[in-house]
Amino acid sequence: MKNIDEHMLQAVADMHSVPTGAYSIRKNGEGVSKNSTENIIIEQKKDKPGIDIFIKPGTKNESVHIPVIITETGIEEMVYNDFFVGEDADVMIVAGCGIHNSGDKKSEHDGIHRFHIGKNAKIKYVEKHYGEGEGTGENVLNPVTEIEMEENAYCEMEMVQIRGVDSTVRETTANLEKGAKLLILEKLMTHGKQYAKSNMVINLNGENSSAQIISRSVAKNDSEQIFYPRAVGNNVCRAHVQCDSIIMDDAKIRSIPEISANHCDAQIIHEAAIGKINNDQLIKLQTFGLSEEEAEEVIIQGFLK
Amino acid sequence: MIELKNVSFKVSNEKETLEIIDNINLKIDDGKFTVITGPNGGGKSTIAKLIMGIEKPTSGRIYYNSQDITDLSITERAKLKIGYAFQQPPRFKGLTVRELLSLAHGSKLPVDECCSYLTNVGLCSKEYLNREVDTSLSGGEVKRIEIASIMARDLDVAIFDEPEAGIDLWSFSMLIETFKKMAKERKKSMVLISHQERIIKIADEIIVIADGKIRDRGETSEIFTKLLGEFDENCGFRGKAGK
Ligand SMILES: Nc1ncnc2c1ncn2[C@@H]1O[C@H](COP(=O)(O)OP(=O)(O)OP(=O)(O)O)[C@@H](O)[C@H]1O
Ligand SMILES: [Mg+2]
């Protein structure tokens, strides 16, 4: 592997070497290597780009890495990945996409991830998006995530986009059955003229299903962010949506929360706040000898942690 | 040595101009333990902020070891080893106690060193090291971490703004001992803004600030008895409200 590839894989999937366990690495529009294990089988889709990932019922303490990297300018792709997580499984899934664009053409990766999480199964999903490159070509990432959760399924998702993605529109949908529990943590930082939008619909259909959505974002320079999370309670359920943003420079942030209940025992809470960096925090760190810029950086890092 | 020469701090709104600090002249000597006391709203915290550079005087100059620091930024003054523990310290989302103390110190602090600073302010260190300095901490805890962060710095001038506020009796005793120890070492000038008898008593010198002016100043033995006398005179010290 070349240096750039290694660096990108590390940035998006914390991969320092070929991972143990199941993996599939996609580069510049095609699968370059993959590995299945006894319990986790990865198959190339026949009808369209993408893979099917089958996790056998009862699989425990295993992980799947499926990073995507784009190092050529002008690649545009739409990839379909389906995860079938068997009953009682407990696995970690690491996805992520990195674009290194040194040309003047747009590079775009649109990933459609569908999760079918079986009864009592548990997954932790981590997805990092990252862009870089000295070129003028745009880096575009439009992820679609669909989550189907069966009875008592548990899903924890961490989606992080910190640097270098010029435009992103994220669509997330989840349907929760009885007792299912969903936790989404979204972290976003935009700079320059970047644009990021996140639409989310969480349908709490089953009795005692619950969801917690936490979104933390920082918008710098002339960037723009739009959040549109929706929690729909169709049964006895609980949901908590929390959006916190730090706004800087000439950035724009819109947060449009929607909570709706179609059942009298649905408890849904939404909290949203947009504000500047707290001045007392800045001053406190400056009294430790940090410059204003260093102080800002510390506060932002902590906020996004 | 810190010196304030003809320092005033005024704020104006549409209606009026408020003289928060009114032409103060003040010297704080090296290696001394100075207490600033006086009625609420008298201007004590403002003096601390002026020394730290958080507020800039509207007129007058501030000197530090005969260097004019009036136009220096907060950061520059911090690098000259001036430090200030806030009366109301801010909280930090996502920053642990250990990280905060390390930032104060200037480099990553080893666990045992971190613990000793926390013990000095009466915090059971192990439990706190990895806790975030966010809203989950109580007021008294945040206040004590603030004091510990100043102790973690290598300072020549350390200003503590009402370190006793909101702190329980047990931790307070611990804190007094720590201040006594620091005073004894006399490595740095310590300025404590305080309303607490037990703190005032251990100072070398007391400065009484009221209405933006120095009302009184002198050795502790002298000023302290005078202050106690004033309280006996039916709160003459606090103004006319009680009459
Ligand atoms: N930026 C400002 N704008 C308007 N008023 C101010 C400003 N800063 C301070 N003040 C006022 O100046 C006075 C002195 O404030 P300061 O905080 O220095 O008092 P203090 O002596 O520390 O009081 P306390 O004992 O209550 O802490 C107060 O009346 C306060 O309201
Ligand atoms: Mg004060």
PDB file of N, CA and C in Angstrom, chain B residues 7 38 58 93 97 169 182 192 204 207:
ATOM      1  N   VAL B   7      -4.870  54.270  38.546  1.00  0.00           N
ATOM      2  CA  VAL B   7      -5.715  53.429  37.702  1.00  0.00           C
ATOM      3  C   VAL B   7      -7.195  53.696  37.952  1.00  0.00           C
ATOM      4  N   GLY B  38     -13.413  43.963  51.741  1.00  0.00           N
ATOM      5  CA  GLY B  38     -14.279  45.129  51.560  1.00  0.00           C
ATOM      6  C   GLY B  38     -15.662  44.709  51.114  1.00  0.00           C
ATOM      7  N   THR B  58      -9.307  52.397  32.107  1.00  0.00           N
ATOM      8  CA  THR B  58      -9.682  53.495  31.215  1.00  0.00           C
ATOM      9  C   THR B  58      -8.667  54.627  31.334  1.00  0.00           C
ATOM     10  N   LYS B  93     -16.920  21.493  28.997  1.00  0.00           N
ATOM     11  CA  LYS B  93     -17.427  20.234  28.476  1.00  0.00           C
ATOM     12  C   LYS B  93     -16.273  19.446  27.852  1.00  0.00           C
ATOM     13  N   VAL B  97     -10.471  16.832  34.645  1.00  0.00           N
ATOM     14  CA  VAL B  97      -9.755  17.571  35.686  1.00  0.00           C
ATOM     15  C   VAL B  97      -8.256  17.496  35.424  1.00  0.00           C
ATOM     16  N   LEU B 169     -16.685  23.203  55.442  1.00  0.00           N
ATOM     17  CA  LEU B 169     -15.779  23.457  56.565  1.00  0.00           C
ATOM     18  C   LEU B 169     -14.530  22.590  56.541  1.00  0.00           C
ATOM     19  N   MET B 182       1.866  27.843  51.631  1.00  0.00           N
ATOM     20  CA  MET B 182       2.328  28.642  50.496  1.00  0.00           C
ATOM     21  C   MET B 182       2.902  29.966  50.981  1.00  0.00           C
ATOM     22  N   LEU B 192      -5.095  37.390  48.145  1.00  0.00           N
ATOM     23  CA  LEU B 192      -6.362  36.712  48.355  1.00  0.00           C
ATOM     24  C   LEU B 192      -7.459  37.732  48.558  1.00  0.00           C
ATOM     25  N   ASP B 204      -0.235  39.027  55.678  1.00  0.00           N
ATOM     26  CA  ASP B 204       0.740  39.997  56.183  1.00  0.00           C
ATOM     27  C   ASP B 204       0.122  41.383  56.195  1.00  0.00           C
ATOM     28  N   ILE B 207      -5.780  45.091  52.563  1.00  0.00           N
ATOM     29  CA  ILE B 207      -6.199  46.278  51.814  1.00  0.00           C
ATOM     30  C   ILE B 207      -7.723  46.274  51.808  1.00  0.00           C
TER      31      ILE B 207
END
